[in-house]
Amino acid sequence: MQFEQRMYARLKFLGLMAELYETAFEDFFHRLMCARYPDFLDVRTHGGLGDQGADGLALHERKLYACYAPQTVDVVQVKQKLMSDLTKALEKRSGQFDTFVFVHNDRRGMHPRIATLLSETDAGHPDVKFEQLGTRRLWYECMRLDQEAAEEVLGCQIPIQPVIHGVGMDDLAPLLKHLRDQRVAADPLMPLPDVEPGKLDFNRLHGDARQDLVRGMRHSHLVDAFYEGGIRAVEHDEVAQGFRLYYEQVRQEWTEPEDVLWQLEMYVLGNGSQQPRVQRAAWVILAHFFERCDIFDAPPPGWVGSGVEVSA
């Protein structure tokens, strides 16, 4: 899919996530996972058997999925649901799974008390791995579908003609605001670190794109400060995974590094016009994930480039 089509699909996906609860959410989850994984079993309830603690099973990866998608999150009810499904799964599906995946529909992320509950449950069951699958990761799974499969999962036709949306990544909106404000408040006379040119050279980044990345690197420490500690550290990893998956898709379609960066910039901001301060903040984000090697390739050991830096 082209960028505009992916943005259209994302809007449809977010619309679904705002409307799907309980069995409707479970039906969507089944459609998505069946489209993504041939070995996924969409388990349904049956009479007195129920579902035996599983809403889905991945045969090859030996994962058991348990869905919980209420209209209003109640921590007590979530705990009861989690422990009930886990107890039934351990009793009735012993030997069928190694990883228990808690699937939820909370678009804002995971509630801190639920995160603590999963951590405690993981510690109390050393023989089982625990994972969560929320809105961000469900979208990452959607991104890996071809257009025909994505249309089937989302229940709509994805138009071929360009559709202009001034939208960006909802997951990055708070970070964009943070960077926009912090860059203005930063001391303009503070010492700035030198930029290592090796990876820039290796990935053939030159000219304006290189300069924009270098400028972003001067402030990329603000991204680390934003994500530091607690629940945001988990969010950091999830956003990084999204960048990695999207980068892998984009570079299959675009061969020039500057074109790849252009697509990644639209991944952050959408393809509508943005204020200059927001655009500069977006390049700080791109520089951060560039330095982490979530996007573009690190040079192999011993590789020596031109050593020519472009001034910022």
PDB file of C-alpha atoms in Angstrom:
ATOM      1  CA  MET A   1       0.000   0.000   0.000  1.00  0.00           C
ATOM      2  CA  GLN A   2       1.078   3.567  -0.645  1.00  0.00           C
ATOM      3  CA  PHE A   3       1.456   6.040   2.192  1.00  0.00           C
ATOM      4  CA  GLU A   4      -1.948   7.678   1.671  1.00  0.00           C
ATOM      5  CA  GLN A   5      -3.604   4.261   1.695  1.00  0.00           C
ATOM      6  CA  ARG A   6      -1.863   3.335   4.951  1.00  0.00           C
ATOM      7  CA  MET A   7      -3.038   6.582   6.530  1.00  0.00           C
ATOM      8  CA  TYR A   8      -6.590   5.879   5.361  1.00  0.00           C
ATOM      9  CA  ALA A   9      -6.355   2.356   6.788  1.00  0.00           C
ATOM     10  CA  ARG A  10      -5.068   3.749  10.087  1.00  0.00           C
ATOM     11  CA  LEU A  11      -8.050   6.083  10.382  1.00  0.00           C
ATOM     12  CA  LYS A  12     -10.399   3.158   9.772  1.00  0.00           C
ATOM     13  CA  PHE A  13      -8.496   1.042  12.303  1.00  0.00           C
ATOM     14  CA  LEU A  14      -8.693   3.756  14.988  1.00  0.00           C
ATOM     15  CA  GLY A  15     -12.393   4.151  14.245  1.00  0.00           C
ATOM     16  CA  LEU A  16     -12.918   0.440  14.807  1.00  0.00           C
ATOM     17  CA  MET A  17     -10.959   0.495  18.053  1.00  0.00           C
ATOM     18  CA  ALA A  18     -13.271   3.252  19.320  1.00  0.00           C
ATOM     19  CA  GLU A  19     -16.354   1.130  18.606  1.00  0.00           C
ATOM     20  CA  LEU A  20     -15.442  -2.520  19.168  1.00  0.00           C
ATOM     21  CA  TYR A  21     -16.056  -4.070  22.571  1.00  0.00           C
ATOM     22  CA  GLU A  22     -16.460  -7.557  24.008  1.00  0.00           C
ATOM     23  CA  THR A  23     -17.447 -10.146  21.354  1.00  0.00           C
ATOM     24  CA  ALA A  24     -17.199  -7.644  18.479  1.00  0.00           C
ATOM     25  CA  PHE A  25     -13.596  -6.907  19.448  1.00  0.00           C
ATOM     26  CA  GLU A  26     -12.896 -10.629  19.713  1.00  0.00           C
ATOM     27  CA  ASP A  27     -14.310 -11.157  16.206  1.00  0.00           C
ATOM     28  CA  PHE A  28     -11.995  -8.430  14.854  1.00  0.00           C
ATOM     29  CA  PHE A  29      -9.032  -9.992  16.676  1.00  0.00           C
ATOM     30  CA  HIS A  30      -9.824 -13.371  15.116  1.00  0.00           C
ATOM     31  CA  ARG A  31     -10.037 -11.880  11.596  1.00  0.00           C
ATOM     32  CA  LEU A  32      -6.721 -10.092  12.002  1.00  0.00           C
ATOM     33  CA  MET A  33      -4.795 -13.013  13.454  1.00  0.00           C
ATOM     34  CA  CYS A  34      -6.195 -15.517  10.939  1.00  0.00           C
ATOM     35  CA  ALA A  35      -5.101 -13.181   8.139  1.00  0.00           C
ATOM     36  CA  ARG A  36      -1.610 -12.800   9.616  1.00  0.00           C
ATOM     37  CA  TYR A  37      -0.773 -16.307  10.809  1.00  0.00           C
ATOM     38  CA  PRO A  38      -1.727 -19.601   9.089  1.00  0.00           C
ATOM     39  CA  ASP A  39      -1.205 -21.493  12.344  1.00  0.00           C
ATOM     40  CA  PHE A  40      -3.589 -19.309  14.392  1.00  0.00           C
ATOM     41  CA  LEU A  41      -6.672 -21.082  15.766  1.00  0.00           C
ATOM     42  CA  ASP A  42      -9.652 -18.786  16.433  1.00  0.00           C
ATOM     43  CA  VAL A  43     -11.109 -20.617  19.437  1.00  0.00           C
ATOM     44  CA  ARG A  44     -14.853 -20.230  20.051  1.00  0.00           C
ATOM     45  CA  THR A  45     -16.937 -21.216  23.040  1.00  0.00           C
ATOM     46  CA  HIS A  46     -18.899 -24.447  22.839  1.00  0.00           C
ATOM     47  CA  GLY A  47     -21.633 -25.483  25.249  1.00  0.00           C
ATOM     48  CA  GLY A  48     -20.414 -26.567  28.642  1.00  0.00           C
ATOM     49  CA  LEU A  49     -16.813 -26.648  27.447  1.00  0.00           C
ATOM     50  CA  GLY A  50     -16.624 -22.874  27.099  1.00  0.00           C
ATOM     51  CA  ASP A  51     -13.329 -21.785  25.529  1.00  0.00           C
ATOM     52  CA  GLN A  52     -11.130 -23.452  28.158  1.00  0.00           C
ATOM     53  CA  GLY A  53      -9.354 -20.188  28.903  1.00  0.00           C
ATOM     54  CA  ALA A  54      -8.355 -19.375  25.316  1.00  0.00           C
ATOM     55  CA  ASP A  55      -9.700 -16.991  22.684  1.00  0.00           C
ATOM     56  CA  GLY A  56      -6.954 -18.079  20.310  1.00  0.00           C
ATOM     57  CA  LEU A  57      -3.963 -20.396  19.983  1.00  0.00           C
ATOM     58  CA  ALA A  58      -0.813 -20.055  17.872  1.00  0.00           C
ATOM     59  CA  LEU A  59       0.369 -23.602  17.176  1.00  0.00           C
ATOM     60  CA  HIS A  60       3.946 -22.895  16.071  1.00  0.00           C
ATOM     61  CA  GLU A  61       4.808 -20.180  18.608  1.00  0.00           C
ATOM     62  CA  ARG A  62       2.797 -21.981  21.310  1.00  0.00           C
ATOM     63  CA  LYS A  63       0.984 -18.837  22.416  1.00  0.00           C
ATOM     64  CA  LEU A  64      -2.423 -18.694  24.078  1.00  0.00           C
ATOM     65  CA  TYR A  65      -4.448 -15.477  23.642  1.00  0.00           C
ATOM     66  CA  ALA A  66      -7.053 -14.224  26.118  1.00  0.00           C
ATOM     67  CA  CYS A  67      -9.176 -11.202  25.091  1.00  0.00           C
ATOM     68  CA  TYR A  68     -10.709  -8.605  27.394  1.00  0.00           C
ATOM     69  CA  ALA A  69     -12.415  -5.609  25.772  1.00  0.00           C
ATOM     70  CA  PRO A  70     -14.952  -3.920  28.051  1.00  0.00           C
ATOM     71  CA  GLN A  71     -16.532  -0.542  27.304  1.00  0.00           C
ATOM     72  CA  THR A  72     -15.161   0.782  30.599  1.00  0.00           C
ATOM     73  CA  VAL A  73     -11.949  -0.538  32.164  1.00  0.00           C
ATOM     74  CA  ASP A  74     -12.449  -1.804  35.704  1.00  0.00           C
ATOM     75  CA  VAL A  75      -9.171  -2.953  37.266  1.00  0.00           C
ATOM     76  CA  VAL A  76     -10.905  -5.407  39.616  1.00  0.00           C
ATOM     77  CA  GLN A  77     -12.801  -7.027  36.743  1.00  0.00           C
ATOM     78  CA  VAL A  78      -9.657  -7.170  34.618  1.00  0.00           C
ATOM     79  CA  LYS A  79      -7.855  -8.987  37.428  1.00  0.00           C
ATOM     80  CA  GLN A  80     -10.716 -11.441  37.802  1.00  0.00           C
ATOM     81  CA  LYS A  81     -10.812 -12.075  34.048  1.00  0.00           C
ATOM     82  CA  LEU A  82      -7.050 -12.520  33.783  1.00  0.00           C
ATOM     83  CA  MET A  83      -6.791 -14.918  36.704  1.00  0.00           C
ATOM     84  CA  SER A  84      -9.874 -16.865  35.593  1.00  0.00           C
ATOM     85  CA  ASP A  85      -8.554 -17.376  32.060  1.00  0.00           C
ATOM     86  CA  LEU A  86      -5.074 -18.220  33.299  1.00  0.00           C
ATOM     87  CA  THR A  87      -6.373 -20.751  35.821  1.00  0.00           C
ATOM     88  CA  LYS A  88      -8.583 -22.461  33.220  1.00  0.00           C
ATOM     89  CA  ALA A  89      -5.804 -22.452  30.641  1.00  0.00           C
ATOM     90  CA  LEU A  90      -3.293 -24.023  33.015  1.00  0.00           C
ATOM     91  CA  GLU A  91      -5.837 -26.654  34.060  1.00  0.00           C
ATOM     92  CA  LYS A  92      -7.459 -27.522  30.728  1.00  0.00           C
ATOM     93  CA  ARG A  93      -4.730 -26.657  28.204  1.00  0.00           C
ATOM     94  CA  SER A  94      -1.640 -27.850  30.001  1.00  0.00           C
ATOM     95  CA  GLY A  95       1.119 -28.578  27.493  1.00  0.00           C
ATOM     96  CA  GLN A  96      -0.569 -26.586  24.690  1.00  0.00           C
ATOM     97  CA  PHE A  97       1.146 -23.214  25.262  1.00  0.00           C
ATOM     98  CA  ASP A  98       4.306 -21.619  26.649  1.00  0.00           C
ATOM     99  CA  THR A  99       3.238 -17.955  26.425  1.00  0.00           C
ATOM    100  CA  PHE A 100       0.054 -16.346  27.756  1.00  0.00           C
ATOM    101  CA  VAL A 101      -0.923 -13.192  25.803  1.00  0.00           C
ATOM    102  CA  PHE A 102      -3.393 -10.759  27.364  1.00  0.00           C
ATOM    103  CA  VAL A 103      -5.255  -8.984  24.516  1.00  0.00           C
ATOM    104  CA  HIS A 104      -7.004  -5.705  25.343  1.00  0.00           C
ATOM    105  CA  ASN A 105      -8.649  -2.700  23.651  1.00  0.00           C
ATOM    106  CA  ASP A 106      -7.354   0.173  25.812  1.00  0.00           C
ATOM    107  CA  ARG A 107      -6.319   2.765  23.204  1.00  0.00           C
ATOM    108  CA  ARG A 108      -4.404   4.846  25.750  1.00  0.00           C
ATOM    109  CA  GLY A 109      -2.036   2.024  26.672  1.00  0.00           C
ATOM    110  CA  MET A 110      -2.006  -0.240  29.691  1.00  0.00           C
ATOM    111  CA  HIS A 111      -3.357   0.882  33.056  1.00  0.00           C
ATOM    112  CA  PRO A 112      -0.488   1.062  35.625  1.00  0.00           C
ATOM    113  CA  ARG A 113      -2.222  -1.328  38.032  1.00  0.00           C
ATOM    114  CA  ILE A 114      -2.830  -3.842  35.242  1.00  0.00           C
ATOM    115  CA  ALA A 115       0.826  -3.585  34.227  1.00  0.00           C
ATOM    116  CA  THR A 116       1.768  -4.341  37.836  1.00  0.00           C
ATOM    117  CA  LEU A 117      -0.670  -7.260  37.886  1.00  0.00           C
ATOM    118  CA  LEU A 118       0.903  -8.782  34.775  1.00  0.00           C
ATOM    119  CA  SER A 119       4.374  -8.311  36.237  1.00  0.00           C
ATOM    120  CA  GLU A 120       3.356 -10.035  39.482  1.00  0.00           C
ATOM    121  CA  THR A 121       1.610 -12.838  37.583  1.00  0.00           C
ATOM    122  CA  ASP A 122       4.732 -13.350  35.475  1.00  0.00           C
ATOM    123  CA  ALA A 123       6.880 -13.603  38.611  1.00  0.00           C
ATOM    124  CA  GLY A 124       4.443 -16.096  40.155  1.00  0.00           C
ATOM    125  CA  HIS A 125       4.474 -18.430  37.133  1.00  0.00           C
ATOM    126  CA  PRO A 126       8.110 -18.915  36.081  1.00  0.00           C
ATOM    127  CA  ASP A 127       7.187 -21.695  33.627  1.00  0.00           C
ATOM    128  CA  VAL A 128       4.955 -19.403  31.540  1.00  0.00           C
ATOM    129  CA  LYS A 129       5.897 -16.257  29.601  1.00  0.00           C
ATOM    130  CA  PHE A 130       3.457 -13.351  29.679  1.00  0.00           C
ATOM    131  CA  GLU A 131       2.831 -10.739  26.978  1.00  0.00           C
ATOM    132  CA  GLN A 132       0.238  -8.073  26.238  1.00  0.00           C
ATOM    133  CA  LEU A 133      -1.309  -7.215  22.878  1.00  0.00           C
ATOM    134  CA  GLY A 134      -2.964  -3.795  22.755  1.00  0.00           C
ATOM    135  CA  THR A 135      -4.010  -1.229  20.168  1.00  0.00           C
ATOM    136  CA  ARG A 136      -0.473  -0.272  19.072  1.00  0.00           C
ATOM    137  CA  ARG A 137       0.666  -3.818  18.455  1.00  0.00           C
ATOM    138  CA  LEU A 138      -2.623  -4.731  16.761  1.00  0.00           C
ATOM    139  CA  TRP A 139      -1.990  -1.870  14.314  1.00  0.00           C
ATOM    140  CA  TYR A 140       1.551  -3.120  13.715  1.00  0.00           C
ATOM    141  CA  GLU A 141       0.041  -6.481  12.764  1.00  0.00           C
ATOM    142  CA  CYS A 142      -2.365  -4.708  10.371  1.00  0.00           C
ATOM    143  CA  MET A 143       0.566  -2.879   8.754  1.00  0.00           C
ATOM    144  CA  ARG A 144       2.049  -6.197   7.668  1.00  0.00           C
ATOM    145  CA  LEU A 145      -1.041  -7.266   5.697  1.00  0.00           C
ATOM    146  CA  ASP A 146      -1.323  -6.810   1.955  1.00  0.00           C
ATOM    147  CA  GLN A 147      -4.111  -4.532   0.718  1.00  0.00           C
ATOM    148  CA  GLU A 148      -6.648  -7.255  -0.004  1.00  0.00           C
ATOM    149  CA  ALA A 149      -6.222  -8.835   3.444  1.00  0.00           C
ATOM    150  CA  ALA A 150      -6.292  -5.424   5.158  1.00  0.00           C
ATOM    151  CA  GLU A 151      -9.592  -4.586   3.434  1.00  0.00           C
ATOM    152  CA  GLU A 152     -11.069  -7.871   4.641  1.00  0.00           C
ATOM    153  CA  VAL A 153      -9.914  -7.276   8.225  1.00  0.00           C
ATOM    154  CA  LEU A 154     -10.976  -3.606   8.368  1.00  0.00           C
ATOM    155  CA  GLY A 155     -14.251  -4.248   6.534  1.00  0.00           C
ATOM    156  CA  CYS A 156     -13.810  -1.485   3.964  1.00  0.00           C
ATOM    157  CA  GLN A 157     -12.279  -0.765   0.579  1.00  0.00           C
ATOM    158  CA  ILE A 158      -8.992   1.137   0.732  1.00  0.00           C
ATOM    159  CA  PRO A 159      -9.057   3.685  -2.115  1.00  0.00           C
ATOM    160  CA  ILE A 160      -6.307   3.635  -4.711  1.00  0.00           C
ATOM    161  CA  GLN A 161      -6.387   7.370  -5.431  1.00  0.00           C
ATOM    162  CA  PRO A 162      -4.429   9.645  -3.056  1.00  0.00           C
ATOM    163  CA  VAL A 163      -6.463  10.727  -0.046  1.00  0.00           C
ATOM    164  CA  ILE A 164      -5.089  13.751   1.789  1.00  0.00           C
ATOM    165  CA  HIS A 165      -5.220  13.547   5.554  1.00  0.00           C
ATOM    166  CA  GLY A 166      -3.429  15.946   7.845  1.00  0.00           C
ATOM    167  CA  VAL A 167      -2.931  13.214  10.425  1.00  0.00           C
ATOM    168  CA  GLY A 168       0.085  11.917  12.224  1.00  0.00           C
ATOM    169  CA  MET A 169       0.833   9.116  14.652  1.00  0.00           C
ATOM    170  CA  ASP A 170      -1.481   9.425  17.656  1.00  0.00           C
ATOM    171  CA  ASP A 171       1.144   7.556  19.679  1.00  0.00           C
ATOM    172  CA  LEU A 172       3.643  10.354  19.017  1.00  0.00           C
ATOM    173  CA  ALA A 173       1.390  13.365  19.612  1.00  0.00           C
ATOM    174  CA  PRO A 174       2.477  13.867  23.278  1.00  0.00           C
ATOM    175  CA  LEU A 175       6.137  13.460  22.312  1.00  0.00           C
ATOM    176  CA  LEU A 176       5.799  15.988  19.471  1.00  0.00           C
ATOM    177  CA  LYS A 177       4.299  18.516  21.880  1.00  0.00           C
ATOM    178  CA  HIS A 178       7.038  17.824  24.435  1.00  0.00           C
ATOM    179  CA  LEU A 179       9.772  18.371  21.854  1.00  0.00           C
ATOM    180  CA  ARG A 180       8.126  21.452  20.408  1.00  0.00           C
ATOM    181  CA  ASP A 181       8.033  23.041  23.878  1.00  0.00           C
ATOM    182  CA  GLN A 182      11.426  21.793  25.111  1.00  0.00           C
ATOM    183  CA  ARG A 183      13.359  22.916  22.028  1.00  0.00           C
ATOM    184  CA  VAL A 184      12.018  26.430  22.538  1.00  0.00           C
ATOM    185  CA  ALA A 185      12.975  26.403  26.229  1.00  0.00           C
ATOM    186  CA  ALA A 186      16.452  24.900  25.658  1.00  0.00           C
ATOM    187  CA  ASP A 187      19.494  27.062  26.343  1.00  0.00           C
ATOM    188  CA  PRO A 188      20.795  28.144  22.908  1.00  0.00           C
ATOM    189  CA  LEU A 189      24.333  28.489  24.329  1.00  0.00           C
ATOM    190  CA  MET A 190      24.474  25.007  25.894  1.00  0.00           C
ATOM    191  CA  PRO A 191      27.321  22.775  24.593  1.00  0.00           C
ATOM    192  CA  LEU A 192      26.048  20.306  21.986  1.00  0.00           C
ATOM    193  CA  PRO A 193      27.576  16.888  21.312  1.00  0.00           C
ATOM    194  CA  ASP A 194      29.468  16.170  18.131  1.00  0.00           C
ATOM    195  CA  VAL A 195      27.715  13.923  15.634  1.00  0.00           C
ATOM    196  CA  GLU A 196      29.397  10.712  14.471  1.00  0.00           C
ATOM    197  CA  PRO A 197      29.160  10.722  10.647  1.00  0.00           C
ATOM    198  CA  GLY A 198      29.783   6.996  10.052  1.00  0.00           C
ATOM    199  CA  LYS A 199      26.193   5.783   9.900  1.00  0.00           C
ATOM    200  CA  LEU A 200      25.180   8.799   7.826  1.00  0.00           C
ATOM    201  CA  ASP A 201      27.896   7.992   5.285  1.00  0.00           C
ATOM    202  CA  PHE A 202      27.085   4.265   5.252  1.00  0.00           C
ATOM    203  CA  ASN A 203      23.422   4.945   4.451  1.00  0.00           C
ATOM    204  CA  ARG A 204      24.285   7.476   1.725  1.00  0.00           C
ATOM    205  CA  LEU A 205      22.589  10.370   3.487  1.00  0.00           C
ATOM    206  CA  HIS A 206      23.775  13.679   2.098  1.00  0.00           C
ATOM    207  CA  GLY A 207      22.568  17.182   1.448  1.00  0.00           C
ATOM    208  CA  ASP A 208      19.447  18.584   3.116  1.00  0.00           C
ATOM    209  CA  ALA A 209      18.309  15.242   4.556  1.00  0.00           C
ATOM    210  CA  ARG A 210      21.669  14.782   6.281  1.00  0.00           C
ATOM    211  CA  GLN A 211      21.586  18.309   7.659  1.00  0.00           C
ATOM    212  CA  ASP A 212      18.062  17.849   9.004  1.00  0.00           C
ATOM    213  CA  LEU A 213      19.079  14.609  10.756  1.00  0.00           C
ATOM    214  CA  VAL A 214      22.212  16.198  12.239  1.00  0.00           C
ATOM    215  CA  ARG A 215      20.168  19.092  13.596  1.00  0.00           C
ATOM    216  CA  GLY A 216      17.747  16.599  15.093  1.00  0.00           C
ATOM    217  CA  MET A 217      20.558  14.640  16.754  1.00  0.00           C
ATOM    218  CA  ARG A 218      21.551  17.756  18.681  1.00  0.00           C
ATOM    219  CA  HIS A 219      18.290  17.473  20.597  1.00  0.00           C
ATOM    220  CA  SER A 220      17.619  13.723  20.554  1.00  0.00           C
ATOM    221  CA  HIS A 221      18.443  13.484  24.273  1.00  0.00           C
ATOM    222  CA  LEU A 222      15.034  15.123  24.858  1.00  0.00           C
ATOM    223  CA  VAL A 223      13.367  11.976  23.497  1.00  0.00           C
ATOM    224  CA  ASP A 224      15.246   9.806  26.016  1.00  0.00           C
ATOM    225  CA  ALA A 225      14.164  12.184  28.799  1.00  0.00           C
ATOM    226  CA  PHE A 226      10.524  11.922  27.691  1.00  0.00           C
ATOM    227  CA  TYR A 227      10.476   8.121  27.705  1.00  0.00           C
ATOM    228  CA  GLU A 228      12.663   7.580  30.761  1.00  0.00           C
ATOM    229  CA  GLY A 229      11.338   5.221  33.442  1.00  0.00           C
ATOM    230  CA  GLY A 230       8.043   3.519  34.262  1.00  0.00           C
ATOM    231  CA  ILE A 231       5.277   2.818  31.791  1.00  0.00           C
ATOM    232  CA  ARG A 232       6.746   5.211  29.212  1.00  0.00           C
ATOM    233  CA  ALA A 233       9.767   2.917  28.845  1.00  0.00           C
ATOM    234  CA  VAL A 234       7.425   0.188  27.562  1.00  0.00           C
ATOM    235  CA  GLU A 235       5.772   2.721  25.256  1.00  0.00           C
ATOM    236  CA  HIS A 236       9.245   3.649  23.943  1.00  0.00           C
ATOM    237  CA  ASP A 237       9.893   0.053  22.883  1.00  0.00           C
ATOM    238  CA  GLU A 238       6.472  -0.217  21.223  1.00  0.00           C
ATOM    239  CA  VAL A 239       6.949   3.000  19.238  1.00  0.00           C
ATOM    240  CA  ALA A 240      10.445   1.841  18.220  1.00  0.00           C
ATOM    241  CA  GLN A 241       8.959  -1.433  16.971  1.00  0.00           C
ATOM    242  CA  GLY A 242       6.471   0.542  14.896  1.00  0.00           C
ATOM    243  CA  PHE A 243       9.307   2.511  13.304  1.00  0.00           C
ATOM    244  CA  ARG A 244      11.255  -0.681  12.540  1.00  0.00           C
ATOM    245  CA  LEU A 245       8.283  -2.356  10.868  1.00  0.00           C
ATOM    246  CA  TYR A 246       7.373   0.720   8.853  1.00  0.00           C
ATOM    247  CA  TYR A 247      10.979   1.304   7.799  1.00  0.00           C
ATOM    248  CA  GLU A 248      11.253  -2.268   6.519  1.00  0.00           C
ATOM    249  CA  GLN A 249       8.127  -1.741   4.418  1.00  0.00           C
ATOM    250  CA  VAL A 250       9.188   1.641   3.070  1.00  0.00           C
ATOM    251  CA  ARG A 251      12.653   0.631   1.976  1.00  0.00           C
ATOM    252  CA  GLN A 252      11.197  -2.145  -0.155  1.00  0.00           C
ATOM    253  CA  GLU A 253       9.319   0.509  -2.142  1.00  0.00           C
ATOM    254  CA  TRP A 254      11.866   3.345  -2.174  1.00  0.00           C
ATOM    255  CA  THR A 255      15.547   2.999  -3.045  1.00  0.00           C
ATOM    256  CA  GLU A 256      16.861   6.506  -2.370  1.00  0.00           C
ATOM    257  CA  PRO A 257      17.624   7.230   1.313  1.00  0.00           C
ATOM    258  CA  GLU A 258      16.134  10.726   1.074  1.00  0.00           C
ATOM    259  CA  ASP A 259      12.862   9.249  -0.203  1.00  0.00           C
ATOM    260  CA  VAL A 260      12.815   6.785   2.691  1.00  0.00           C
ATOM    261  CA  LEU A 261      13.282   9.657   5.153  1.00  0.00           C
ATOM    262  CA  TRP A 262      10.495  11.577   3.443  1.00  0.00           C
ATOM    263  CA  GLN A 263       8.143   8.620   3.951  1.00  0.00           C
ATOM    264  CA  LEU A 264       9.222   8.313   7.596  1.00  0.00           C
ATOM    265  CA  GLU A 265       8.590  12.020   8.143  1.00  0.00           C
ATOM    266  CA  MET A 266       5.039  11.523   6.846  1.00  0.00           C
ATOM    267  CA  TYR A 267       4.717   8.522   9.166  1.00  0.00           C
ATOM    268  CA  VAL A 268       5.163  10.973  12.051  1.00  0.00           C
ATOM    269  CA  LEU A 269       3.271  13.985  10.703  1.00  0.00           C
ATOM    270  CA  GLY A 270       0.894  12.767   8.017  1.00  0.00           C
ATOM    271  CA  ASN A 271       1.038  14.300   4.564  1.00  0.00           C
ATOM    272  CA  GLY A 272      -0.613  17.593   5.412  1.00  0.00           C
ATOM    273  CA  SER A 273       1.116  20.926   6.034  1.00  0.00           C
ATOM    274  CA  GLN A 274       2.595  21.388   9.515  1.00  0.00           C
ATOM    275  CA  GLN A 275       4.011  24.327  11.423  1.00  0.00           C
ATOM    276  CA  PRO A 276       7.824  24.652  11.223  1.00  0.00           C
ATOM    277  CA  ARG A 277       8.237  23.944  14.953  1.00  0.00           C
ATOM    278  CA  VAL A 278       6.294  20.684  14.599  1.00  0.00           C
ATOM    279  CA  GLN A 279       8.376  19.688  11.574  1.00  0.00           C
ATOM    280  CA  ARG A 280      11.612  20.331  13.495  1.00  0.00           C
ATOM    281  CA  ALA A 281      10.292  18.236  16.385  1.00  0.00           C
ATOM    282  CA  ALA A 282       9.538  15.407  13.949  1.00  0.00           C
ATOM    283  CA  TRP A 283      13.157  15.414  12.750  1.00  0.00           C
ATOM    284  CA  VAL A 284      14.333  15.125  16.365  1.00  0.00           C
ATOM    285  CA  ILE A 285      12.213  11.955  16.620  1.00  0.00           C
ATOM    286  CA  LEU A 286      13.622  10.575  13.359  1.00  0.00           C
ATOM    287  CA  ALA A 287      17.169  11.372  14.516  1.00  0.00           C
ATOM    288  CA  HIS A 288      16.552   9.583  17.812  1.00  0.00           C
ATOM    289  CA  PHE A 289      15.389   6.353  16.186  1.00  0.00           C
ATOM    290  CA  PHE A 290      18.144   6.685  13.580  1.00  0.00           C
ATOM    291  CA  GLU A 291      20.748   6.770  16.371  1.00  0.00           C
ATOM    292  CA  ARG A 292      19.117   3.748  18.035  1.00  0.00           C
ATOM    293  CA  CYS A 293      19.343   1.880  14.691  1.00  0.00           C
ATOM    294  CA  ASP A 294      15.578   1.286  14.623  1.00  0.00           C
ATOM    295  CA  ILE A 295      15.688   2.891  11.167  1.00  0.00           C
ATOM    296  CA  PHE A 296      18.511   2.533   8.632  1.00  0.00           C
ATOM    297  CA  ASP A 297      21.457   0.156   8.986  1.00  0.00           C
ATOM    298  CA  ALA A 298      24.495   0.348  11.237  1.00  0.00           C
ATOM    299  CA  PRO A 299      27.820   0.077   9.391  1.00  0.00           C
ATOM    300  CA  PRO A 300      29.616  -3.263   9.871  1.00  0.00           C
ATOM    301  CA  PRO A 301      32.636  -3.417  12.200  1.00  0.00           C
ATOM    302  CA  GLY A 302      35.716  -1.876  10.627  1.00  0.00           C
ATOM    303  CA  TRP A 303      33.787   0.042   7.996  1.00  0.00           C
ATOM    304  CA  VAL A 304      35.385   3.409   7.211  1.00  0.00           C
ATOM    305  CA  GLY A 305      33.439   6.161   5.472  1.00  0.00           C
ATOM    306  CA  SER A 306      34.437   9.448   3.971  1.00  0.00           C
ATOM    307  CA  GLY A 307      34.581  11.122   7.344  1.00  0.00           C
ATOM    308  CA  VAL A 308      33.103  14.267   5.860  1.00  0.00           C
ATOM    309  CA  GLU A 309      30.573  15.907   8.123  1.00  0.00           C
ATOM    310  CA  VAL A 310      27.965  18.360   7.001  1.00  0.00           C
ATOM    311  CA  SER A 311      27.641  21.312   9.339  1.00  0.00           C
ATOM    312  CA  ALA A 312      24.371  21.894  11.121  1.00  0.00           C
TER     313      ALA A 312
END
